[in-house]
Amino acid sequence: MSNENSSPATLAGQPSPESNNGHGSTSSGQTTLSGHAAPGGHDPAVSRETRRRVVAASFIGNFVEWFDYAVYGYLAATIAAVFFPESNPQTALLLTFALFAISFLVRPLGGFVWGHIGDRVGRRTALSLSILIMSGATFCIALIPGYNAIGIWAPILLLVVRVVQGFSASGEYAGASAFLVEYAPANKRGLYAAVVPASTAAGLLLGSLLAGLLTVLLSAEAMQSWGWRLPFLLAAPMGLIGRYIRTKLEDTPVFRELAEEDQAIKAPVSSLFRNHWRLLLKAVGAVLLNAVGFYVILSYMPTYLSSELGLGAAESFLATTIALVTYIGFIFLTGMLSDRYGRKKVLIAASLSFILLTVPAFALLGTGNFLVIVLVQILLGGMLTLNDGTLPSFLAEMFPTRVRYSGFAVSFNLSNALFGGTAPFMATLLIAATANDLAPAWYLAGAAAISLIAVALSRETSKEPLRHE
């Protein structure tokens, strides 16, 4: 392999005091694994066109994943009628959401598997396989006959497909983040990694808009017969496009150099738990606010506004849509802020803002004023982007290259399985147990406090080179 192909694009600054690897650096702040400097903090071997394709390849996988989750959530009542017609509507809806929750249970397992593939074989290989399986499983949802056609096999097949989706999706967020960070210019890793949560929000936005449009244009009979299947059919072409883009890219310069030196670790997950368990615990804690906040603010909020506060369904949907649009813009801003001021400062600001402002913000939601509700949702979304736009680069930089994919995937999926997928359930349960509509706010503030401690105990990573060991 030539030197041009193996020069890493993303190593900057002085070696980490924890790495003790002795690699060289220069006054420009850019260094390679072998100690050679790249002027101006950029790797001349990585073209702008390559980086644009890396961004596109990383964006589309998460977009497809969260497009599916949005469609499934917003069409849950229709899906419930198709797959559980013999149950009363409330029970059918609970069963439909139970299938959604079960998909999260396999995510830690998926994190182990995809982490192993990503660190052992390569980031590109893992991402190319995961998007193919994920988009294929999403497409298959559209093909499953309803309960009236095949009986109990209909919900069983839906469960199988959701489990496959959860397994494949567990490698997407972590892999795309690591891929972007390892390809990004050294001084823009935060901005590049922010593409991942932006794609998540974009998938939610388009999924909810398409589901809403179909509901308006089609009759209830048409929606139940065939209309609900249309969004899931879109996953196939989107997934094939994403896979095609990914297979046309080389693996990241950092991983290629590892492979060239035959230093790709054979058992990355084992090494992660044996040698980096302290980093893993910190990472799980740092993800906690993101896991709870994302599902409470962006997923559970429409249900909270309509079911708990009595806001109309259309108004709840509109308020959440407006908040999602602003959320995408805020994401890139916080990515740039983390590049300029550091990951820890921005993540700490996110935790403190949730600790101090969440309960007052939820109290304002209770006014029932639509404009106030929209402004509060924008505020809560902006607070969350301080975490969501910074976390991908923070986690990717936290772990050394040899276990980066595994460390990110395991910590992110473990925290989301335990606290993210259960957040809407916990919020509803706390309201019922306390008879207090502010209970979800206190739950979110508690998650922020734990994340604050985890981030405070972590080192600043934005100005360091990506650690090899």
PDB file of C-alpha atoms in Angstrom, residues 112-403:
ATOM      1  CA  PHE A 112     -20.802  -6.654  20.189  1.00  0.00           C
ATOM      2  CA  VAL A 113     -21.097  -8.216  16.728  1.00  0.00           C
ATOM      3  CA  TRP A 114     -20.793  -5.069  14.638  1.00  0.00           C
ATOM      4  CA  GLY A 115     -18.075  -3.717  16.905  1.00  0.00           C
ATOM      5  CA  HIS A 116     -16.070  -6.889  16.323  1.00  0.00           C
ATOM      6  CA  ILE A 117     -16.535  -6.689  12.546  1.00  0.00           C
ATOM      7  CA  GLY A 118     -15.782  -2.971  12.433  1.00  0.00           C
ATOM      8  CA  ASP A 119     -12.588  -3.215  14.490  1.00  0.00           C
ATOM      9  CA  ARG A 120     -11.397  -6.564  13.155  1.00  0.00           C
ATOM     10  CA  VAL A 121     -12.363  -6.492   9.450  1.00  0.00           C
ATOM     11  CA  GLY A 122     -13.029  -2.821   8.774  1.00  0.00           C
ATOM     12  CA  ARG A 123     -15.471   0.038   9.233  1.00  0.00           C
ATOM     13  CA  ARG A 124     -16.584  -0.018   5.591  1.00  0.00           C
ATOM     14  CA  THR A 125     -17.359  -3.739   5.675  1.00  0.00           C
ATOM     15  CA  ALA A 126     -19.510  -3.402   8.795  1.00  0.00           C
ATOM     16  CA  LEU A 127     -21.390  -0.388   7.452  1.00  0.00           C
ATOM     17  CA  SER A 128     -21.977  -1.973   4.034  1.00  0.00           C
ATOM     18  CA  LEU A 129     -23.447  -5.097   5.626  1.00  0.00           C
ATOM     19  CA  SER A 130     -25.529  -3.304   8.242  1.00  0.00           C
ATOM     20  CA  ILE A 131     -27.290  -0.983   5.792  1.00  0.00           C
ATOM     21  CA  LEU A 132     -28.102  -3.922   3.497  1.00  0.00           C
ATOM     22  CA  ILE A 133     -29.653  -5.978   6.309  1.00  0.00           C
ATOM     23  CA  MET A 134     -31.444  -3.001   7.852  1.00  0.00           C
ATOM     24  CA  SER A 135     -33.004  -1.678   4.648  1.00  0.00           C
ATOM     25  CA  GLY A 136     -33.915  -5.217   3.570  1.00  0.00           C
ATOM     26  CA  ALA A 137     -35.687  -5.875   6.873  1.00  0.00           C
ATOM     27  CA  THR A 138     -37.551  -2.563   6.653  1.00  0.00           C
ATOM     28  CA  PHE A 139     -38.647  -3.395   3.106  1.00  0.00           C
ATOM     29  CA  CYS A 140     -39.903  -6.798   4.283  1.00  0.00           C
ATOM     30  CA  ILE A 141     -42.342  -5.133   6.697  1.00  0.00           C
ATOM     31  CA  ALA A 142     -44.278  -3.905   3.657  1.00  0.00           C
ATOM     32  CA  LEU A 143     -44.567  -7.471   2.345  1.00  0.00           C
ATOM     33  CA  ILE A 144     -45.892  -9.200   5.476  1.00  0.00           C
ATOM     34  CA  PRO A 145     -49.537 -10.279   5.070  1.00  0.00           C
ATOM     35  CA  GLY A 146     -51.937  -9.115   7.759  1.00  0.00           C
ATOM     36  CA  TYR A 147     -53.525 -11.193  10.521  1.00  0.00           C
ATOM     37  CA  ASN A 148     -56.653 -11.775   8.471  1.00  0.00           C
ATOM     38  CA  ALA A 149     -54.558 -13.498   5.797  1.00  0.00           C
ATOM     39  CA  ILE A 150     -52.140 -15.706   7.764  1.00  0.00           C
ATOM     40  CA  GLY A 151     -53.307 -15.465  11.360  1.00  0.00           C
ATOM     41  CA  ILE A 152     -50.807 -15.525  14.217  1.00  0.00           C
ATOM     42  CA  TRP A 153     -47.911 -15.789  11.769  1.00  0.00           C
ATOM     43  CA  ALA A 154     -48.429 -12.123  10.845  1.00  0.00           C
ATOM     44  CA  PRO A 155     -47.344 -10.640  14.215  1.00  0.00           C
ATOM     45  CA  ILE A 156     -44.671 -13.355  14.555  1.00  0.00           C
ATOM     46  CA  LEU A 157     -43.130 -12.343  11.223  1.00  0.00           C
ATOM     47  CA  LEU A 158     -43.356  -8.682  12.214  1.00  0.00           C
ATOM     48  CA  LEU A 159     -41.524  -9.485  15.446  1.00  0.00           C
ATOM     49  CA  VAL A 160     -38.769 -11.345  13.575  1.00  0.00           C
ATOM     50  CA  VAL A 161     -38.271  -8.456  11.166  1.00  0.00           C
ATOM     51  CA  ARG A 162     -38.174  -5.894  13.996  1.00  0.00           C
ATOM     52  CA  VAL A 163     -35.531  -7.960  15.802  1.00  0.00           C
ATOM     53  CA  VAL A 164     -33.435  -8.116  12.622  1.00  0.00           C
ATOM     54  CA  GLN A 165     -33.825  -4.352  12.261  1.00  0.00           C
ATOM     55  CA  GLY A 166     -32.706  -3.750  15.846  1.00  0.00           C
ATOM     56  CA  PHE A 167     -29.694  -6.002  15.394  1.00  0.00           C
ATOM     57  CA  SER A 168     -28.555  -4.382  12.145  1.00  0.00           C
ATOM     58  CA  ALA A 169     -29.277  -0.814  13.269  1.00  0.00           C
ATOM     59  CA  SER A 170     -27.061  -1.231  16.345  1.00  0.00           C
ATOM     60  CA  GLY A 171     -23.979  -0.922  14.141  1.00  0.00           C
ATOM     61  CA  GLU A 172     -25.121   2.105  12.157  1.00  0.00           C
ATOM     62  CA  TYR A 173     -24.823   5.042  14.556  1.00  0.00           C
ATOM     63  CA  ALA A 174     -21.493   3.967  16.028  1.00  0.00           C
ATOM     64  CA  GLY A 175     -19.986   2.904  12.726  1.00  0.00           C
ATOM     65  CA  ALA A 176     -21.011   6.028  10.846  1.00  0.00           C
ATOM     66  CA  SER A 177     -19.652   8.233  13.647  1.00  0.00           C
ATOM     67  CA  ALA A 178     -16.304   6.424  13.738  1.00  0.00           C
ATOM     68  CA  PHE A 179     -16.126   6.491   9.932  1.00  0.00           C
ATOM     69  CA  LEU A 180     -16.703  10.256   9.802  1.00  0.00           C
ATOM     70  CA  VAL A 181     -14.325  11.077  12.655  1.00  0.00           C
ATOM     71  CA  GLU A 182     -11.530   9.014  11.129  1.00  0.00           C
ATOM     72  CA  TYR A 183     -11.991  10.653   7.711  1.00  0.00           C
ATOM     73  CA  ALA A 184     -12.590  14.221   8.922  1.00  0.00           C
ATOM     74  CA  PRO A 185     -10.033  17.037   8.955  1.00  0.00           C
ATOM     75  CA  ALA A 186      -8.476  17.148  12.420  1.00  0.00           C
ATOM     76  CA  ASN A 187     -10.055  20.477  13.343  1.00  0.00           C
ATOM     77  CA  LYS A 188     -13.559  19.554  12.098  1.00  0.00           C
ATOM     78  CA  ARG A 189     -14.219  16.152  13.643  1.00  0.00           C
ATOM     79  CA  GLY A 190     -17.121  17.514  15.686  1.00  0.00           C
ATOM     80  CA  LEU A 191     -18.784  19.092  12.657  1.00  0.00           C
ATOM     81  CA  TYR A 192     -18.390  15.959  10.529  1.00  0.00           C
ATOM     82  CA  ALA A 193     -19.666  13.631  13.264  1.00  0.00           C
ATOM     83  CA  ALA A 194     -22.716  15.893  13.723  1.00  0.00           C
ATOM     84  CA  VAL A 195     -23.915  14.556  10.356  1.00  0.00           C
ATOM     85  CA  VAL A 196     -24.984  11.359  12.165  1.00  0.00           C
ATOM     86  CA  PRO A 197     -27.533  12.878  14.604  1.00  0.00           C
ATOM     87  CA  ALA A 198     -28.627  15.277  11.853  1.00  0.00           C
ATOM     88  CA  SER A 199     -29.463  12.286   9.641  1.00  0.00           C
ATOM     89  CA  THR A 200     -31.384  10.776  12.548  1.00  0.00           C
ATOM     90  CA  ALA A 201     -33.525  13.899  12.932  1.00  0.00           C
ATOM     91  CA  ALA A 202     -33.992  14.157   9.157  1.00  0.00           C
ATOM     92  CA  GLY A 203     -35.224  10.553   9.023  1.00  0.00           C
ATOM     93  CA  LEU A 204     -37.702  11.256  11.813  1.00  0.00           C
ATOM     94  CA  LEU A 205     -38.872  14.402  10.081  1.00  0.00           C
ATOM     95  CA  LEU A 206     -39.468  12.855   6.651  1.00  0.00           C
ATOM     96  CA  GLY A 207     -41.008   9.725   8.153  1.00  0.00           C
ATOM     97  CA  SER A 208     -43.483  11.698  10.204  1.00  0.00           C
ATOM     98  CA  LEU A 209     -44.323  14.015   7.286  1.00  0.00           C
ATOM     99  CA  LEU A 210     -44.922  11.110   4.910  1.00  0.00           C
ATOM    100  CA  ALA A 211     -47.045   9.248   7.458  1.00  0.00           C
ATOM    101  CA  GLY A 212     -49.070  12.394   8.093  1.00  0.00           C
ATOM    102  CA  LEU A 213     -49.524  13.025   4.363  1.00  0.00           C
ATOM    103  CA  LEU A 214     -50.754   9.473   3.710  1.00  0.00           C
ATOM    104  CA  THR A 215     -53.194   9.747   6.602  1.00  0.00           C
ATOM    105  CA  VAL A 216     -54.660  12.930   5.117  1.00  0.00           C
ATOM    106  CA  LEU A 217     -54.809  11.724   1.493  1.00  0.00           C
ATOM    107  CA  LEU A 218     -56.068   8.171   1.989  1.00  0.00           C
ATOM    108  CA  SER A 219     -59.194   6.836   3.628  1.00  0.00           C
ATOM    109  CA  ALA A 220     -58.940   4.693   6.756  1.00  0.00           C
ATOM    110  CA  GLU A 221     -59.808   1.629   4.671  1.00  0.00           C
ATOM    111  CA  ALA A 222     -57.120   2.361   2.072  1.00  0.00           C
ATOM    112  CA  MET A 223     -54.513   3.028   4.771  1.00  0.00           C
ATOM    113  CA  GLN A 224     -55.278  -0.267   6.487  1.00  0.00           C
ATOM    114  CA  SER A 225     -55.389  -2.195   3.207  1.00  0.00           C
ATOM    115  CA  TRP A 226     -52.222  -0.954   1.462  1.00  0.00           C
ATOM    116  CA  GLY A 227     -51.371   2.662   2.265  1.00  0.00           C
ATOM    117  CA  TRP A 228     -49.345   1.915   5.402  1.00  0.00           C
ATOM    118  CA  ARG A 229     -47.006  -0.299   3.356  1.00  0.00           C
ATOM    119  CA  LEU A 230     -45.824   2.445   0.975  1.00  0.00           C
ATOM    120  CA  PRO A 231     -43.238   4.161   3.241  1.00  0.00           C
ATOM    121  CA  PHE A 232     -41.576   0.856   4.115  1.00  0.00           C
ATOM    122  CA  LEU A 233     -41.167   0.051   0.410  1.00  0.00           C
ATOM    123  CA  LEU A 234     -38.946   3.146   0.053  1.00  0.00           C
ATOM    124  CA  ALA A 235     -36.311   1.544   2.278  1.00  0.00           C
ATOM    125  CA  ALA A 236     -35.107  -0.771  -0.498  1.00  0.00           C
ATOM    126  CA  PRO A 237     -33.961   1.857  -3.024  1.00  0.00           C
ATOM    127  CA  MET A 238     -32.571   4.116  -0.286  1.00  0.00           C
ATOM    128  CA  GLY A 239     -30.636   1.224   1.229  1.00  0.00           C
ATOM    129  CA  LEU A 240     -29.228   0.092  -2.127  1.00  0.00           C
ATOM    130  CA  ILE A 241     -28.068   3.620  -2.894  1.00  0.00           C
ATOM    131  CA  GLY A 242     -26.386   3.837   0.505  1.00  0.00           C
ATOM    132  CA  ARG A 243     -24.682   0.483   0.085  1.00  0.00           C
ATOM    133  CA  TYR A 244     -23.465   1.395  -3.398  1.00  0.00           C
ATOM    134  CA  ILE A 245     -21.895   4.615  -2.088  1.00  0.00           C
ATOM    135  CA  ARG A 246     -20.234   2.784   0.799  1.00  0.00           C
ATOM    136  CA  THR A 247     -18.748   0.012  -1.330  1.00  0.00           C
ATOM    137  CA  LYS A 248     -17.117   2.644  -3.551  1.00  0.00           C
ATOM    138  CA  LEU A 249     -15.175   4.080  -0.611  1.00  0.00           C
ATOM    139  CA  GLU A 250     -11.939   2.841   0.884  1.00  0.00           C
ATOM    140  CA  ASP A 251     -11.809   2.158   4.584  1.00  0.00           C
ATOM    141  CA  THR A 252     -10.656   5.016   6.789  1.00  0.00           C
ATOM    142  CA  PRO A 253      -6.979   6.022   6.558  1.00  0.00           C
ATOM    143  CA  VAL A 254      -6.472   5.235  10.253  1.00  0.00           C
ATOM    144  CA  PHE A 255      -7.839   1.707   9.942  1.00  0.00           C
ATOM    145  CA  ARG A 256      -5.950   1.084   6.686  1.00  0.00           C
ATOM    146  CA  GLU A 257      -2.697   1.932   8.420  1.00  0.00           C
ATOM    147  CA  LEU A 258      -3.570  -0.427  11.261  1.00  0.00           C
ATOM    148  CA  ALA A 259      -4.305  -3.192   8.773  1.00  0.00           C
ATOM    149  CA  GLU A 260      -1.094  -2.470   6.853  1.00  0.00           C
ATOM    150  CA  GLU A 261       0.884  -2.842  10.061  1.00  0.00           C
ATOM    151  CA  ASP A 262      -1.151  -5.970  10.940  1.00  0.00           C
ATOM    152  CA  GLN A 263      -2.262  -4.352  14.197  1.00  0.00           C
ATOM    153  CA  ALA A 264      -6.027  -4.811  13.834  1.00  0.00           C
ATOM    154  CA  ILE A 265      -6.981  -6.513  17.076  1.00  0.00           C
ATOM    155  CA  LYS A 266      -8.342 -10.072  16.866  1.00  0.00           C
ATOM    156  CA  ALA A 267     -10.763  -9.844  19.802  1.00  0.00           C
ATOM    157  CA  PRO A 268     -11.734  -6.152  20.148  1.00  0.00           C
ATOM    158  CA  VAL A 269     -14.721  -6.673  22.458  1.00  0.00           C
ATOM    159  CA  SER A 270     -12.657  -8.802  24.836  1.00  0.00           C
ATOM    160  CA  SER A 271      -9.924  -6.165  24.835  1.00  0.00           C
ATOM    161  CA  LEU A 272     -12.519  -3.456  25.436  1.00  0.00           C
ATOM    162  CA  PHE A 273     -13.791  -5.077  28.654  1.00  0.00           C
ATOM    163  CA  ARG A 274     -10.349  -6.144  29.790  1.00  0.00           C
ATOM    164  CA  ASN A 275      -8.307  -2.998  29.108  1.00  0.00           C
ATOM    165  CA  HIS A 276     -10.786  -0.140  28.678  1.00  0.00           C
ATOM    166  CA  TRP A 277     -13.635  -0.909  31.082  1.00  0.00           C
ATOM    167  CA  ARG A 278     -13.267   2.447  32.834  1.00  0.00           C
ATOM    168  CA  LEU A 279     -13.728   4.266  29.528  1.00  0.00           C
ATOM    169  CA  LEU A 280     -16.711   2.027  28.796  1.00  0.00           C
ATOM    170  CA  LEU A 281     -18.429   2.932  32.086  1.00  0.00           C
ATOM    171  CA  LYS A 282     -17.861   6.640  31.469  1.00  0.00           C
ATOM    172  CA  ALA A 283     -19.224   6.301  27.950  1.00  0.00           C
ATOM    173  CA  VAL A 284     -22.397   4.518  29.113  1.00  0.00           C
ATOM    174  CA  GLY A 285     -22.974   7.308  31.639  1.00  0.00           C
ATOM    175  CA  ALA A 286     -22.298  10.026  29.068  1.00  0.00           C
ATOM    176  CA  VAL A 287     -24.850   8.474  26.689  1.00  0.00           C
ATOM    177  CA  LEU A 288     -27.591   8.375  29.357  1.00  0.00           C
ATOM    178  CA  LEU A 289     -28.831  11.941  28.821  1.00  0.00           C
ATOM    179  CA  ASN A 290     -28.855  11.398  25.071  1.00  0.00           C
ATOM    180  CA  ALA A 291     -30.769   8.124  25.355  1.00  0.00           C
ATOM    181  CA  VAL A 292     -33.482   9.466  27.658  1.00  0.00           C
ATOM    182  CA  GLY A 293     -33.615  12.963  26.157  1.00  0.00           C
ATOM    183  CA  PHE A 294     -33.920  11.833  22.555  1.00  0.00           C
ATOM    184  CA  TYR A 295     -36.888   9.550  23.147  1.00  0.00           C
ATOM    185  CA  VAL A 296     -38.669  11.842  25.600  1.00  0.00           C
ATOM    186  CA  ILE A 297     -38.277  15.035  23.565  1.00  0.00           C
ATOM    187  CA  LEU A 298     -38.442  13.783  19.978  1.00  0.00           C
ATOM    188  CA  SER A 299     -40.452  10.564  20.230  1.00  0.00           C
ATOM    189  CA  TYR A 300     -42.642  10.667  23.347  1.00  0.00           C
ATOM    190  CA  MET A 301     -43.464  14.392  23.252  1.00  0.00           C
ATOM    191  CA  PRO A 302     -46.432  14.230  20.805  1.00  0.00           C
ATOM    192  CA  THR A 303     -48.041  11.539  22.996  1.00  0.00           C
ATOM    193  CA  TYR A 304     -47.327  13.584  26.135  1.00  0.00           C
ATOM    194  CA  LEU A 305     -48.886  16.715  24.653  1.00  0.00           C
ATOM    195  CA  SER A 306     -52.025  14.967  23.448  1.00  0.00           C
ATOM    196  CA  SER A 307     -52.572  12.292  26.101  1.00  0.00           C
ATOM    197  CA  GLU A 308     -51.361  14.053  29.237  1.00  0.00           C
ATOM    198  CA  LEU A 309     -51.940  17.735  28.439  1.00  0.00           C
ATOM    199  CA  GLY A 310     -54.979  17.437  26.166  1.00  0.00           C
ATOM    200  CA  LEU A 311     -53.491  19.196  23.127  1.00  0.00           C
ATOM    201  CA  GLY A 312     -55.046  18.222  19.790  1.00  0.00           C
ATOM    202  CA  ALA A 313     -53.264  15.507  17.805  1.00  0.00           C
ATOM    203  CA  ALA A 314     -52.739  17.806  14.792  1.00  0.00           C
ATOM    204  CA  GLU A 315     -51.302  20.578  16.977  1.00  0.00           C
ATOM    205  CA  SER A 316     -49.005  18.118  18.779  1.00  0.00           C
ATOM    206  CA  PHE A 317     -47.741  16.818  15.446  1.00  0.00           C
ATOM    207  CA  LEU A 318     -47.173  20.342  14.073  1.00  0.00           C
ATOM    208  CA  ALA A 319     -45.298  21.515  17.178  1.00  0.00           C
ATOM    209  CA  THR A 320     -42.985  18.493  17.084  1.00  0.00           C
ATOM    210  CA  THR A 321     -42.362  18.938  13.338  1.00  0.00           C
ATOM    211  CA  ILE A 322     -41.347  22.574  13.798  1.00  0.00           C
ATOM    212  CA  ALA A 323     -39.019  21.554  16.618  1.00  0.00           C
ATOM    213  CA  LEU A 324     -37.408  18.854  14.426  1.00  0.00           C
ATOM    214  CA  VAL A 325     -36.670  21.349  11.635  1.00  0.00           C
ATOM    215  CA  THR A 326     -34.854  23.705  14.014  1.00  0.00           C
ATOM    216  CA  TYR A 327     -33.179  20.724  15.677  1.00  0.00           C
ATOM    217  CA  ILE A 328     -31.333  19.777  12.484  1.00  0.00           C
ATOM    218  CA  GLY A 329     -29.874  23.283  12.174  1.00  0.00           C
ATOM    219  CA  PHE A 330     -28.829  23.377  15.824  1.00  0.00           C
ATOM    220  CA  ILE A 331     -27.028  20.028  15.460  1.00  0.00           C
ATOM    221  CA  PHE A 332     -24.394  21.394  13.080  1.00  0.00           C
ATOM    222  CA  LEU A 333     -23.951  24.521  15.185  1.00  0.00           C
ATOM    223  CA  THR A 334     -23.156  22.460  18.277  1.00  0.00           C
ATOM    224  CA  GLY A 335     -20.756  20.285  16.265  1.00  0.00           C
ATOM    225  CA  MET A 336     -18.824  23.429  15.353  1.00  0.00           C
ATOM    226  CA  LEU A 337     -18.977  24.698  18.932  1.00  0.00           C
ATOM    227  CA  SER A 338     -17.447  21.453  20.174  1.00  0.00           C
ATOM    228  CA  ASP A 339     -14.594  21.826  17.666  1.00  0.00           C
ATOM    229  CA  ARG A 340     -13.920  25.328  18.900  1.00  0.00           C
ATOM    230  CA  TYR A 341     -14.472  25.059  22.655  1.00  0.00           C
ATOM    231  CA  GLY A 342     -14.035  21.346  23.313  1.00  0.00           C
ATOM    232  CA  ARG A 343     -16.363  18.370  23.746  1.00  0.00           C
ATOM    233  CA  LYS A 344     -16.458  18.451  27.556  1.00  0.00           C
ATOM    234  CA  LYS A 345     -17.522  22.077  27.831  1.00  0.00           C
ATOM    235  CA  VAL A 346     -20.426  21.631  25.427  1.00  0.00           C
ATOM    236  CA  LEU A 347     -21.547  18.327  26.980  1.00  0.00           C
ATOM    237  CA  ILE A 348     -21.363  19.806  30.477  1.00  0.00           C
ATOM    238  CA  ALA A 349     -23.403  22.798  29.287  1.00  0.00           C
ATOM    239  CA  ALA A 350     -26.016  20.359  27.950  1.00  0.00           C
ATOM    240  CA  SER A 351     -26.273  18.505  31.264  1.00  0.00           C
ATOM    241  CA  LEU A 352     -26.480  21.686  33.325  1.00  0.00           C
ATOM    242  CA  SER A 353     -29.160  23.152  31.067  1.00  0.00           C
ATOM    243  CA  PHE A 354     -31.317  20.043  31.510  1.00  0.00           C
ATOM    244  CA  ILE A 355     -30.795  19.983  35.268  1.00  0.00           C
ATOM    245  CA  LEU A 356     -31.805  23.644  35.611  1.00  0.00           C
ATOM    246  CA  LEU A 357     -34.384  24.176  32.861  1.00  0.00           C
ATOM    247  CA  THR A 358     -36.238  20.919  32.182  1.00  0.00           C
ATOM    248  CA  VAL A 359     -38.811  21.179  34.986  1.00  0.00           C
ATOM    249  CA  PRO A 360     -39.645  24.872  34.276  1.00  0.00           C
ATOM    250  CA  ALA A 361     -39.886  24.051  30.542  1.00  0.00           C
ATOM    251  CA  PHE A 362     -42.347  21.204  31.143  1.00  0.00           C
ATOM    252  CA  ALA A 363     -44.357  23.474  33.440  1.00  0.00           C
ATOM    253  CA  LEU A 364     -44.696  25.967  30.575  1.00  0.00           C
ATOM    254  CA  LEU A 365     -45.968  23.174  28.313  1.00  0.00           C
ATOM    255  CA  GLY A 366     -48.871  22.847  30.725  1.00  0.00           C
ATOM    256  CA  THR A 367     -50.138  26.331  29.812  1.00  0.00           C
ATOM    257  CA  GLY A 368     -51.722  24.843  26.691  1.00  0.00           C
ATOM    258  CA  ASN A 369     -50.723  27.890  24.623  1.00  0.00           C
ATOM    259  CA  PHE A 370     -49.616  26.621  21.190  1.00  0.00           C
ATOM    260  CA  LEU A 371     -46.975  29.285  20.620  1.00  0.00           C
ATOM    261  CA  VAL A 372     -45.503  28.689  24.071  1.00  0.00           C
ATOM    262  CA  ILE A 373     -45.476  24.933  23.434  1.00  0.00           C
ATOM    263  CA  VAL A 374     -43.616  25.386  20.137  1.00  0.00           C
ATOM    264  CA  LEU A 375     -41.039  27.713  21.717  1.00  0.00           C
ATOM    265  CA  VAL A 376     -40.517  25.328  24.642  1.00  0.00           C
ATOM    266  CA  GLN A 377     -40.021  22.391  22.287  1.00  0.00           C
ATOM    267  CA  ILE A 378     -37.489  24.406  20.297  1.00  0.00           C
ATOM    268  CA  LEU A 379     -35.706  25.233  23.564  1.00  0.00           C
ATOM    269  CA  LEU A 380     -35.677  21.601  24.700  1.00  0.00           C
ATOM    270  CA  GLY A 381     -34.490  20.517  21.251  1.00  0.00           C
ATOM    271  CA  GLY A 382     -31.712  23.105  21.314  1.00  0.00           C
ATOM    272  CA  MET A 383     -30.620  21.880  24.743  1.00  0.00           C
ATOM    273  CA  LEU A 384     -30.577  18.306  23.476  1.00  0.00           C
ATOM    274  CA  THR A 385     -28.480  19.219  20.436  1.00  0.00           C
ATOM    275  CA  LEU A 386     -25.741  20.437  22.775  1.00  0.00           C
ATOM    276  CA  ASN A 387     -25.476  16.782  23.746  1.00  0.00           C
ATOM    277  CA  ASP A 388     -26.583  15.072  20.542  1.00  0.00           C
ATOM    278  CA  GLY A 389     -24.374  17.136  18.228  1.00  0.00           C
ATOM    279  CA  THR A 390     -21.273  16.589  20.368  1.00  0.00           C
ATOM    280  CA  LEU A 391     -21.640  13.017  21.619  1.00  0.00           C
ATOM    281  CA  PRO A 392     -20.643  11.186  18.378  1.00  0.00           C
ATOM    282  CA  SER A 393     -17.226  12.844  18.151  1.00  0.00           C
ATOM    283  CA  PHE A 394     -16.739  12.602  21.934  1.00  0.00           C
ATOM    284  CA  LEU A 395     -17.370   8.835  21.999  1.00  0.00           C
ATOM    285  CA  ALA A 396     -15.364   8.149  18.841  1.00  0.00           C
ATOM    286  CA  GLU A 397     -12.383  10.096  20.184  1.00  0.00           C
ATOM    287  CA  MET A 398     -12.665   8.545  23.654  1.00  0.00           C
ATOM    288  CA  PHE A 399     -11.688   5.042  22.515  1.00  0.00           C
ATOM    289  CA  PRO A 400      -8.430   4.077  20.793  1.00  0.00           C
ATOM    290  CA  THR A 401      -8.552   3.101  17.130  1.00  0.00           C
ATOM    291  CA  ARG A 402      -8.222  -0.626  17.752  1.00  0.00           C
ATOM    292  CA  VAL A 403     -11.474  -0.764  19.775  1.00  0.00           C
TER     293      VAL A 403
END
